């Protein structure tokens, strides 16, 4: 059961535009959210003392020098490379992470190998940094500023390709204060948590980012606020959550994924839909029982002064007959369960008539994609 999410919901539009992060995000959710009372309350909470400090140009160069010295680079070369890094990143036109990686990659064989691999396949590079990967031990022996910045660079590459499952383990180990771009660490990691529906973790990173709103890139701040507002009302086992799970399955299928994780996600969607349908059916049955009781009470109750009185609770409503019916023989030649196309379409419309338009379209498109892929 797979679908191509063509829903008009804010979540779907936001997820689709996250692939442009780092080069400028096109925010598609209503900007009116930014001035909502909930956002104002969040801003008040964020006015407390920040848990991290933005990286000034001088601090960034100092961290770069620390990384070079930790790699054992000669003092004269440290001075030369540091001056070059400062000149390149001082005006803010050159990305500090990209230039950091470009300058340090020739200084350690493991870095040259890892970055060369990433240029061919970011997923292959991510595998190398897995604890069981071939480069993990050598990479972890590098100075902290180098490890944290290179991890952020690789994680960002993965996020831009919507490879959130691979990006999250890479970014999870990064300490923002030990990277030349702490805001980028919090932002891209928050994007991963958001896409994978890890609500608490996403809100934690996004709120930390917004602690330094004035010093963070505008594209980060605006998108972080939209993502935070998007996640706050999310409830477990809701139709909203099911729709997001469908979006995630669609993303995985678009990437050519058909592994066990995709199958587990699909089964989760089926289980949650079944649970939701059962809940709705129980509510409808309860409503029908109440209506029948009210109708039965009105028909059998007596009248006093021209007004009908409800039937007493201790009184059993009358009903005659044994309830036996003739069994109808059913076999394959009867075509039992097969409806003409017109009647089948009408039945499907009846099933989804009580759902909001957004969710009904999402569910229908999801099942269409599953049928097409199968």
mmCIF file of C-alpha atoms in Angstrom:
data_model
loop_
_atom_site.group_PDB
_atom_site.id
_atom_site.type_symbol
_atom_site.label_atom_id
_atom_site.label_comp_id
_atom_site.label_asym_id
_atom_site.label_seq_id
_atom_site.Cartn_x
_atom_site.Cartn_y
_atom_site.Cartn_z
ATOM 1 C CA UNK A 1 0.000 0.000 0.000
ATOM 2 C CA UNK A 2 2.001 2.971 -1.273
ATOM 3 C CA UNK A 3 1.024 6.438 -2.363
ATOM 4 C CA UNK A 4 2.494 9.545 -3.853
ATOM 5 C CA UNK A 5 1.707 12.288 -1.400
ATOM 6 C CA UNK A 6 -0.091 14.959 -3.380
ATOM 7 C CA UNK A 7 -1.877 16.329 -0.339
ATOM 8 C CA UNK A 8 -2.199 20.031 0.180
ATOM 9 C CA UNK A 9 -1.323 19.788 3.896
ATOM 10 C CA UNK A 10 1.378 21.993 5.384
ATOM 11 C CA UNK A 11 3.451 19.031 6.506
ATOM 12 C CA UNK A 12 3.765 17.625 2.997
ATOM 13 C CA UNK A 13 4.794 20.980 1.535
ATOM 14 C CA UNK A 14 7.295 21.616 4.305
ATOM 15 C CA UNK A 15 8.940 18.201 3.902
ATOM 16 C CA UNK A 16 9.260 18.613 0.136
ATOM 17 C CA UNK A 17 11.102 21.909 0.506
ATOM 18 C CA UNK A 18 13.605 20.728 3.107
ATOM 19 C CA UNK A 19 15.763 19.335 0.291
ATOM 20 C CA UNK A 20 16.854 22.898 -0.448
ATOM 21 C CA UNK A 21 18.202 23.536 3.042
ATOM 22 C CA UNK A 22 21.515 25.305 3.292
ATOM 23 C CA UNK A 23 21.098 27.025 -0.087
ATOM 24 C CA UNK A 24 17.961 28.903 0.859
ATOM 25 C CA UNK A 25 14.672 27.381 1.983
ATOM 26 C CA UNK A 26 11.409 28.281 0.335
ATOM 27 C CA UNK A 27 9.008 28.317 3.275
ATOM 28 C CA UNK A 28 5.595 27.145 2.115
ATOM 29 C CA UNK A 29 3.625 26.973 5.339
ATOM 30 C CA UNK A 30 1.531 30.039 6.252
ATOM 31 C CA UNK A 31 3.820 32.743 7.589
ATOM 32 C CA UNK A 32 0.920 33.922 9.746
ATOM 33 C CA UNK A 33 1.885 31.102 12.115
ATOM 34 C CA UNK A 34 4.945 33.109 13.081
ATOM 35 C CA UNK A 35 2.739 35.683 14.774
ATOM 36 C CA UNK A 36 0.390 33.235 16.469
ATOM 37 C CA UNK A 37 -0.178 33.277 20.263
ATOM 38 C CA UNK A 38 1.473 29.863 20.530
ATOM 39 C CA UNK A 39 4.567 31.172 18.798
ATOM 40 C CA UNK A 40 4.603 34.249 21.043
ATOM 41 C CA UNK A 41 4.484 32.012 24.128
ATOM 42 C CA UNK A 42 7.312 29.961 22.688
ATOM 43 C CA UNK A 43 9.358 33.126 22.140
ATOM 44 C CA UNK A 44 8.857 34.065 25.800
ATOM 45 C CA UNK A 45 10.126 30.664 26.894
ATOM 46 C CA UNK A 46 13.152 31.044 24.635
ATOM 47 C CA UNK A 47 14.079 34.385 26.221
ATOM 48 C CA UNK A 48 15.861 32.471 28.985
ATOM 49 C CA UNK A 49 19.641 32.143 28.954
ATOM 50 C CA UNK A 50 20.795 30.309 25.845
ATOM 51 C CA UNK A 51 22.524 26.943 26.181
ATOM 52 C CA UNK A 52 25.004 27.759 23.396
ATOM 53 C CA UNK A 53 26.785 30.738 21.921
ATOM 54 C CA UNK A 54 26.988 31.683 18.237
ATOM 55 C CA UNK A 55 30.358 31.306 16.566
ATOM 56 C CA UNK A 56 32.096 34.608 15.878
ATOM 57 C CA UNK A 57 34.623 34.804 12.998
ATOM 58 C CA UNK A 58 37.470 34.886 15.520
ATOM 59 C CA UNK A 59 36.123 31.863 17.416
ATOM 60 C CA UNK A 60 35.683 29.982 14.166
ATOM 61 C CA UNK A 61 39.302 30.603 13.123
ATOM 62 C CA UNK A 62 40.497 29.625 16.586
ATOM 63 C CA UNK A 63 38.619 26.336 16.349
ATOM 64 C CA UNK A 64 40.084 25.761 12.908
ATOM 65 C CA UNK A 65 43.590 26.296 14.325
ATOM 66 C CA UNK A 66 42.881 23.860 17.152
ATOM 67 C CA UNK A 67 41.901 21.249 14.609
ATOM 68 C CA UNK A 68 45.073 21.747 12.591
ATOM 69 C CA UNK A 69 47.275 21.581 15.660
ATOM 70 C CA UNK A 70 45.523 18.400 16.749
ATOM 71 C CA UNK A 71 46.352 16.894 13.370
ATOM 72 C CA UNK A 72 50.034 17.624 14.002
ATOM 73 C CA UNK A 73 50.392 20.287 11.296
ATOM 74 C CA UNK A 74 53.553 22.391 11.514
ATOM 75 C CA UNK A 75 53.186 25.845 13.075
ATOM 76 C CA UNK A 76 54.015 27.757 9.879
ATOM 77 C CA UNK A 77 51.426 25.743 7.939
ATOM 78 C CA UNK A 78 48.879 26.284 10.696
ATOM 79 C CA UNK A 79 49.386 30.052 10.377
ATOM 80 C CA UNK A 80 49.131 29.975 6.586
ATOM 81 C CA UNK A 81 45.981 27.835 6.473
ATOM 82 C CA UNK A 82 44.352 29.762 9.320
ATOM 83 C CA UNK A 83 44.921 33.079 7.560
ATOM 84 C CA UNK A 84 43.442 31.636 4.394
ATOM 85 C CA UNK A 85 40.424 30.272 6.249
ATOM 86 C CA UNK A 86 39.871 33.631 7.965
ATOM 87 C CA UNK A 87 40.102 35.554 4.684
ATOM 88 C CA UNK A 88 37.731 33.196 2.884
ATOM 89 C CA UNK A 89 35.014 33.112 5.553
ATOM 90 C CA UNK A 90 35.243 36.610 7.041
ATOM 91 C CA UNK A 91 32.678 38.227 4.732
ATOM 92 C CA UNK A 92 30.156 35.395 5.195
ATOM 93 C CA UNK A 93 29.952 34.657 1.466
ATOM 94 C CA UNK A 94 31.821 31.356 1.735
ATOM 95 C CA UNK A 95 30.302 28.522 3.727
ATOM 96 C CA UNK A 96 32.558 27.920 6.772
ATOM 97 C CA UNK A 97 31.877 24.167 6.824
ATOM 98 C CA UNK A 98 32.664 23.639 3.149
ATOM 99 C CA UNK A 99 35.901 25.615 3.368
ATOM 100 C CA UNK A 100 36.914 23.827 6.581
ATOM 101 C CA UNK A 101 36.510 20.440 4.915
ATOM 102 C CA UNK A 102 38.264 21.584 1.754
ATOM 103 C CA UNK A 103 41.345 22.750 3.673
ATOM 104 C CA UNK A 104 41.705 19.812 6.081
ATOM 105 C CA UNK A 105 40.964 16.900 3.732
ATOM 106 C CA UNK A 106 44.582 16.616 2.426
ATOM 107 C CA UNK A 107 45.980 16.613 5.970
ATOM 108 C CA UNK A 108 44.811 13.112 6.978
ATOM 109 C CA UNK A 109 44.436 9.989 4.794
ATOM 110 C CA UNK A 110 41.159 9.011 6.462
ATOM 111 C CA UNK A 111 39.670 12.418 5.632
ATOM 112 C CA UNK A 112 40.798 12.309 2.006
ATOM 113 C CA UNK A 113 39.363 8.819 1.606
ATOM 114 C CA UNK A 114 36.079 9.622 3.356
ATOM 115 C CA UNK A 115 35.425 12.850 1.465
ATOM 116 C CA UNK A 116 36.369 11.284 -1.872
ATOM 117 C CA UNK A 117 33.884 8.510 -1.146
ATOM 118 C CA UNK A 118 31.196 11.037 -0.231
ATOM 119 C CA UNK A 119 31.690 12.865 -3.524
ATOM 120 C CA UNK A 120 30.801 9.617 -5.304
ATOM 121 C CA UNK A 121 28.171 8.306 -2.873
ATOM 122 C CA UNK A 122 27.118 9.962 0.381
ATOM 123 C CA UNK A 123 25.444 6.760 1.537
ATOM 124 C CA UNK A 124 28.700 4.843 1.141
ATOM 125 C CA UNK A 125 30.485 7.500 3.200
ATOM 126 C CA UNK A 126 27.828 7.204 5.894
ATOM 127 C CA UNK A 127 28.419 3.462 6.044
ATOM 128 C CA UNK A 128 32.126 4.072 6.617
ATOM 129 C CA UNK A 129 31.325 6.165 9.713
ATOM 130 C CA UNK A 130 29.109 3.480 11.182
ATOM 131 C CA UNK A 131 30.696 1.974 14.346
ATOM 132 C CA UNK A 132 31.278 -1.182 12.306
ATOM 133 C CA UNK A 133 32.510 0.795 9.293
ATOM 134 C CA UNK A 134 36.011 0.645 7.866
ATOM 135 C CA UNK A 135 36.877 4.273 8.645
ATOM 136 C CA UNK A 136 35.221 4.658 12.039
ATOM 137 C CA UNK A 137 38.202 3.935 14.296
ATOM 138 C CA UNK A 138 40.636 6.115 12.344
ATOM 139 C CA UNK A 139 38.096 8.918 12.068
ATOM 140 C CA UNK A 140 37.327 8.924 15.782
ATOM 141 C CA UNK A 141 41.035 9.434 16.525
ATOM 142 C CA UNK A 142 40.934 12.871 14.849
ATOM 143 C CA UNK A 143 40.685 16.125 16.868
ATOM 144 C CA UNK A 144 37.179 17.010 17.994
ATOM 145 C CA UNK A 145 36.735 20.181 15.839
ATOM 146 C CA UNK A 146 37.656 18.167 12.741
ATOM 147 C CA UNK A 147 35.356 15.247 13.563
ATOM 148 C CA UNK A 148 32.385 17.423 14.475
ATOM 149 C CA UNK A 149 32.670 19.673 11.445
ATOM 150 C CA UNK A 150 33.185 16.830 8.963
ATOM 151 C CA UNK A 151 30.221 14.966 10.474
ATOM 152 C CA UNK A 152 28.087 18.083 10.067
ATOM 153 C CA UNK A 153 29.218 18.456 6.460
ATOM 154 C CA UNK A 154 28.348 14.831 5.645
ATOM 155 C CA UNK A 155 25.071 14.934 7.561
ATOM 156 C CA UNK A 156 24.041 18.041 5.662
ATOM 157 C CA UNK A 157 24.766 16.306 2.353
ATOM 158 C CA UNK A 158 22.538 13.409 3.393
ATOM 159 C CA UNK A 159 19.693 15.675 4.526
ATOM 160 C CA UNK A 160 19.701 17.488 1.196
ATOM 161 C CA UNK A 161 19.103 14.135 -0.481
ATOM 162 C CA UNK A 162 16.281 13.302 1.999
ATOM 163 C CA UNK A 163 18.355 10.462 3.463
ATOM 164 C CA UNK A 164 17.258 11.212 7.018
ATOM 165 C CA UNK A 165 17.821 7.696 8.359
ATOM 166 C CA UNK A 166 21.463 7.807 7.298
ATOM 167 C CA UNK A 167 21.978 11.442 8.340
ATOM 168 C CA UNK A 168 20.678 11.120 11.885
ATOM 169 C CA UNK A 169 23.366 8.729 13.235
ATOM 170 C CA UNK A 170 26.029 10.969 11.698
ATOM 171 C CA UNK A 171 24.630 14.151 13.271
ATOM 172 C CA UNK A 172 23.554 12.589 16.567
ATOM 173 C CA UNK A 173 27.152 12.433 17.803
ATOM 174 C CA UNK A 174 27.950 16.066 16.973
ATOM 175 C CA UNK A 175 28.321 18.548 19.828
ATOM 176 C CA UNK A 176 27.183 21.904 18.435
ATOM 177 C CA UNK A 177 29.702 23.882 20.476
ATOM 178 C CA UNK A 178 32.584 21.887 18.951
ATOM 179 C CA UNK A 179 31.629 22.602 15.330
ATOM 180 C CA UNK A 180 32.337 25.774 13.355
ATOM 181 C CA UNK A 181 28.571 26.047 12.637
ATOM 182 C CA UNK A 182 26.582 25.178 15.799
ATOM 183 C CA UNK A 183 23.338 26.554 14.341
ATOM 184 C CA UNK A 184 23.705 24.242 11.347
ATOM 185 C CA UNK A 185 24.139 21.219 13.608
ATOM 186 C CA UNK A 186 20.938 21.945 15.540
ATOM 187 C CA UNK A 187 18.994 22.773 12.404
ATOM 188 C CA UNK A 188 19.876 19.777 10.248
ATOM 189 C CA UNK A 189 19.520 17.373 13.146
ATOM 190 C CA UNK A 190 16.123 18.904 13.919
ATOM 191 C CA UNK A 191 15.148 18.339 10.277
ATOM 192 C CA UNK A 192 15.971 14.638 10.629
ATOM 193 C CA UNK A 193 13.952 14.296 13.817
ATOM 194 C CA UNK A 194 11.044 16.174 12.226
ATOM 195 C CA UNK A 195 10.992 13.995 9.117
ATOM 196 C CA UNK A 196 11.190 10.785 11.176
ATOM 197 C CA UNK A 197 8.370 11.933 13.510
ATOM 198 C CA UNK A 198 10.605 12.019 16.596
ATOM 199 C CA UNK A 199 8.623 14.856 18.122
ATOM 200 C CA UNK A 200 10.347 15.404 21.461
ATOM 201 C CA UNK A 201 13.859 15.240 20.021
ATOM 202 C CA UNK A 202 12.954 17.576 17.160
ATOM 203 C CA UNK A 203 11.413 20.185 19.450
ATOM 204 C CA UNK A 204 14.431 20.039 21.749
ATOM 205 C CA UNK A 205 16.906 20.830 18.941
ATOM 206 C CA UNK A 206 14.668 23.410 17.271
ATOM 207 C CA UNK A 207 14.090 25.238 20.545
ATOM 208 C CA UNK A 208 17.827 25.254 21.250
ATOM 209 C CA UNK A 209 18.401 26.774 17.813
ATOM 210 C CA UNK A 210 15.832 29.496 18.491
ATOM 211 C CA UNK A 211 17.589 30.419 21.721
ATOM 212 C CA UNK A 212 20.005 32.338 19.480
ATOM 213 C CA UNK A 213 17.451 33.533 16.953
ATOM 214 C CA UNK A 214 19.133 36.860 16.259
ATOM 215 C CA UNK A 215 22.518 35.286 15.538
ATOM 216 C CA UNK A 216 21.231 32.367 13.426
ATOM 217 C CA UNK A 217 20.594 32.434 9.660
ATOM 218 C CA UNK A 218 17.136 33.729 8.798
ATOM 219 C CA UNK A 219 16.319 30.649 6.695
ATOM 220 C CA UNK A 220 17.115 28.431 9.690
ATOM 221 C CA UNK A 221 15.025 30.483 12.098
ATOM 222 C CA UNK A 222 11.926 30.734 9.924
ATOM 223 C CA UNK A 223 11.905 27.077 8.969
ATOM 224 C CA UNK A 224 12.627 26.001 12.567
ATOM 225 C CA UNK A 225 9.588 27.962 13.775
ATOM 226 C CA UNK A 226 7.399 26.385 11.108
ATOM 227 C CA UNK A 227 8.603 22.888 11.961
ATOM 228 C CA UNK A 228 8.096 23.463 15.700
ATOM 229 C CA UNK A 229 4.524 24.692 15.169
ATOM 230 C CA UNK A 230 3.901 21.800 12.800
ATOM 231 C CA UNK A 231 4.951 19.203 15.387
ATOM 232 C CA UNK A 232 3.342 20.597 18.544
ATOM 233 C CA UNK A 233 -0.252 19.443 17.799
ATOM 234 C CA UNK A 234 0.862 16.000 16.604
ATOM 235 C CA UNK A 235 -0.816 13.218 18.601
ATOM 236 C CA UNK A 236 -0.072 9.506 18.556
ATOM 237 C CA UNK A 237 -2.487 7.298 16.578
ATOM 238 C CA UNK A 238 -4.161 10.344 15.043
ATOM 239 C CA UNK A 239 -5.070 10.654 11.377
ATOM 240 C CA UNK A 240 -2.429 13.361 11.192
ATOM 241 C CA UNK A 241 0.250 10.928 12.347
ATOM 242 C CA UNK A 242 -0.934 8.289 9.872
ATOM 243 C CA UNK A 243 -0.727 10.791 7.030
ATOM 244 C CA UNK A 244 2.848 11.679 8.023
ATOM 245 C CA UNK A 245 3.799 8.005 8.125
ATOM 246 C CA UNK A 246 2.424 7.659 4.613
ATOM 247 C CA UNK A 247 4.559 10.619 3.546
ATOM 248 C CA UNK A 248 7.612 8.923 5.008
ATOM 249 C CA UNK A 249 6.857 5.627 3.238
ATOM 250 C CA UNK A 250 6.393 7.527 -0.021
ATOM 251 C CA UNK A 251 9.788 9.178 0.451
ATOM 252 C CA UNK A 252 11.439 5.825 1.033
ATOM 253 C CA UNK A 253 9.774 4.316 -2.035
ATOM 254 C CA UNK A 254 10.826 7.297 -4.150
ATOM 255 C CA UNK A 255 14.394 6.577 -3.044
ATOM 256 C CA UNK A 256 14.014 2.968 -4.178
ATOM 257 C CA UNK A 257 13.766 1.528 -0.670
ATOM 258 C CA UNK A 258 11.808 -1.716 -0.223
ATOM 259 C CA UNK A 259 13.612 -3.091 2.818
ATOM 260 C CA UNK A 260 12.261 -4.406 6.111
ATOM 261 C CA UNK A 261 12.058 -0.916 7.571
ATOM 262 C CA UNK A 262 9.661 0.135 4.823
ATOM 263 C CA UNK A 263 7.560 -2.982 5.409
ATOM 264 C CA UNK A 264 7.433 -2.259 9.143
ATOM 265 C CA UNK A 265 6.305 1.294 8.441
ATOM 266 C CA UNK A 266 3.591 0.033 6.108
ATOM 267 C CA UNK A 267 2.415 -2.440 8.736
ATOM 268 C CA UNK A 268 2.370 0.342 11.312
ATOM 269 C CA UNK A 269 0.129 2.385 9.013
ATOM 270 C CA UNK A 270 -2.245 -0.570 8.575
ATOM 271 C CA UNK A 271 -2.363 -1.194 12.330
ATOM 272 C CA UNK A 272 -3.037 2.446 13.129
ATOM 273 C CA UNK A 273 -5.724 2.715 10.440
ATOM 274 C CA UNK A 274 -7.381 -0.432 11.770
ATOM 275 C CA UNK A 275 -7.297 0.928 15.299
ATOM 276 C CA UNK A 276 -8.746 4.248 14.158
ATOM 277 C CA UNK A 277 -11.497 2.585 12.112
ATOM 278 C CA UNK A 278 -12.437 0.332 15.050
ATOM 279 C CA UNK A 279 -12.681 3.378 17.281
ATOM 280 C CA UNK A 280 -14.932 5.186 14.813
ATOM 281 C CA UNK A 281 -17.127 2.115 14.381
ATOM 282 C CA UNK A 282 -17.534 1.770 18.153
ATOM 283 C CA UNK A 283 -18.568 5.399 18.384
ATOM 284 C CA UNK A 284 -21.092 4.931 15.590
ATOM 285 C CA UNK A 285 -22.500 1.801 17.237
ATOM 286 C CA UNK A 286 -22.894 3.641 20.515
ATOM 287 C CA UNK A 287 -24.698 6.470 18.758
ATOM 288 C CA UNK A 288 -27.005 4.021 16.978
ATOM 289 C CA UNK A 289 -27.788 2.227 20.237
ATOM 290 C CA UNK A 290 -28.637 5.499 21.908
ATOM 291 C CA UNK A 291 -30.897 6.464 19.034
ATOM 292 C CA UNK A 292 -32.639 3.075 19.100
ATOM 293 C CA UNK A 293 -33.171 3.341 22.846
ATOM 294 C CA UNK A 294 -34.637 6.786 22.461
ATOM 295 C CA UNK A 295 -36.908 5.682 19.627
ATOM 296 C CA UNK A 296 -37.979 2.524 21.478
ATOM 297 C CA UNK A 297 -38.681 4.457 24.631
ATOM 298 C CA UNK A 298 -40.784 7.008 22.787
ATOM 299 C CA UNK A 299 -42.892 4.321 21.082
ATOM 300 C CA UNK A 300 -43.671 2.198 24.150
ATOM 301 C CA UNK A 301 -43.884 4.804 26.825
ATOM 302 C CA UNK A 302 -47.270 5.976 27.996
ATOM 303 C CA UNK A 303 -48.620 9.499 27.715
ATOM 304 C CA UNK A 304 -49.508 11.860 30.459
ATOM 305 C CA UNK A 305 -51.317 15.044 29.713
ATOM 306 C CA UNK A 306 -50.893 14.538 26.000
ATOM 307 C CA UNK A 307 -47.090 14.121 26.275
ATOM 308 C CA UNK A 308 -45.154 10.888 25.743
ATOM 309 C CA UNK A 309 -43.010 9.556 28.595
ATOM 310 C CA UNK A 310 -39.849 7.458 28.124
ATOM 311 C CA UNK A 311 -39.958 3.724 28.791
ATOM 312 C CA UNK A 312 -38.811 2.706 32.268
ATOM 313 C CA UNK A 313 -35.309 1.208 32.513
ATOM 314 C CA UNK A 314 -36.595 -1.937 34.272
ATOM 315 C CA UNK A 315 -39.019 -2.693 31.503
ATOM 316 C CA UNK A 316 -38.012 -5.088 28.685
ATOM 317 C CA UNK A 317 -38.888 -3.966 25.178
ATOM 318 C CA UNK A 318 -41.060 -6.523 23.398
ATOM 319 C CA UNK A 319 -39.776 -8.484 20.413
ATOM 320 C CA UNK A 320 -41.304 -11.672 18.975
ATOM 321 C CA UNK A 321 -39.865 -14.390 16.734
ATOM 322 C CA UNK A 322 -37.147 -17.030 17.028
ATOM 323 C CA UNK A 323 -34.785 -15.140 14.746
ATOM 324 C CA UNK A 324 -34.138 -18.124 12.441
ATOM 325 C CA UNK A 325 -33.393 -17.391 8.781
ATOM 326 C CA UNK A 326 -32.734 -19.576 5.756
ATOM 327 C CA UNK A 327 -29.046 -20.076 5.008
ATOM 328 C CA UNK A 328 -28.133 -18.867 1.547
ATOM 329 C CA UNK A 329 -25.735 -21.178 -0.349
ATOM 330 C CA UNK A 330 -22.652 -19.223 -1.426
ATOM 331 C CA UNK A 331 -19.969 -20.537 -3.737
ATOM 332 C CA UNK A 332 -17.662 -19.140 -6.378
ATOM 333 C CA UNK A 333 -20.253 -19.176 -9.132
ATOM 334 C CA UNK A 334 -22.425 -16.746 -7.167
ATOM 335 C CA UNK A 335 -19.752 -14.027 -7.478
ATOM 336 C CA UNK A 336 -20.201 -13.168 -3.823
ATOM 337 C CA UNK A 337 -18.444 -9.948 -2.789
ATOM 338 C CA UNK A 338 -17.953 -8.672 -6.353
ATOM 339 C CA UNK A 339 -19.592 -5.316 -6.971
ATOM 340 C CA UNK A 340 -20.041 -3.567 -10.308
ATOM 341 C CA UNK A 341 -17.496 -0.725 -10.729
ATOM 342 C CA UNK A 342 -20.079 2.007 -10.189
ATOM 343 C CA UNK A 343 -21.371 0.476 -6.957
ATOM 344 C CA UNK A 344 -17.820 -0.244 -5.727
ATOM 345 C CA UNK A 345 -16.852 3.413 -6.270
ATOM 346 C CA UNK A 346 -19.965 4.525 -4.420
ATOM 347 C CA UNK A 347 -19.055 2.242 -1.501
ATOM 348 C CA UNK A 348 -15.533 3.703 -1.330
ATOM 349 C CA UNK A 349 -17.005 7.189 -1.273
ATOM 350 C CA UNK A 350 -19.310 6.210 1.556
ATOM 351 C CA UNK A 351 -16.359 4.857 3.565
ATOM 352 C CA UNK A 352 -14.425 8.101 3.365
ATOM 353 C CA UNK A 353 -17.299 10.570 3.453
ATOM 354 C CA UNK A 354 -16.673 11.535 7.114
ATOM 355 C CA UNK A 355 -12.917 12.124 6.682
ATOM 356 C CA UNK A 356 -11.455 15.613 6.089
ATOM 357 C CA UNK A 357 -10.614 16.254 2.440
ATOM 358 C CA UNK A 358 -6.847 16.339 3.074
ATOM 359 C CA UNK A 359 -6.729 12.962 4.773
ATOM 360 C CA UNK A 360 -9.157 11.308 2.400
ATOM 361 C CA UNK A 361 -7.013 12.352 -0.567
ATOM 362 C CA UNK A 362 -3.866 11.233 1.239
ATOM 363 C CA UNK A 363 -5.240 7.771 2.009
ATOM 364 C CA UNK A 364 -6.671 7.268 -1.490
ATOM 365 C CA UNK A 365 -3.425 8.330 -3.176
ATOM 366 C CA UNK A 366 -1.433 6.122 -0.822
ATOM 367 C CA UNK A 367 -3.426 3.032 -1.753
ATOM 368 C CA UNK A 368 -3.185 3.926 -5.461
ATOM 369 C CA UNK A 369 0.613 4.072 -5.268
ATOM 370 C CA UNK A 370 0.722 0.733 -3.458
ATOM 371 C CA UNK A 371 -1.423 -0.854 -6.138
ATOM 372 C CA UNK A 372 0.732 0.647 -8.889
ATOM 373 C CA UNK A 373 4.028 -0.483 -7.332
ATOM 374 C CA UNK A 374 2.698 -3.960 -6.596
#
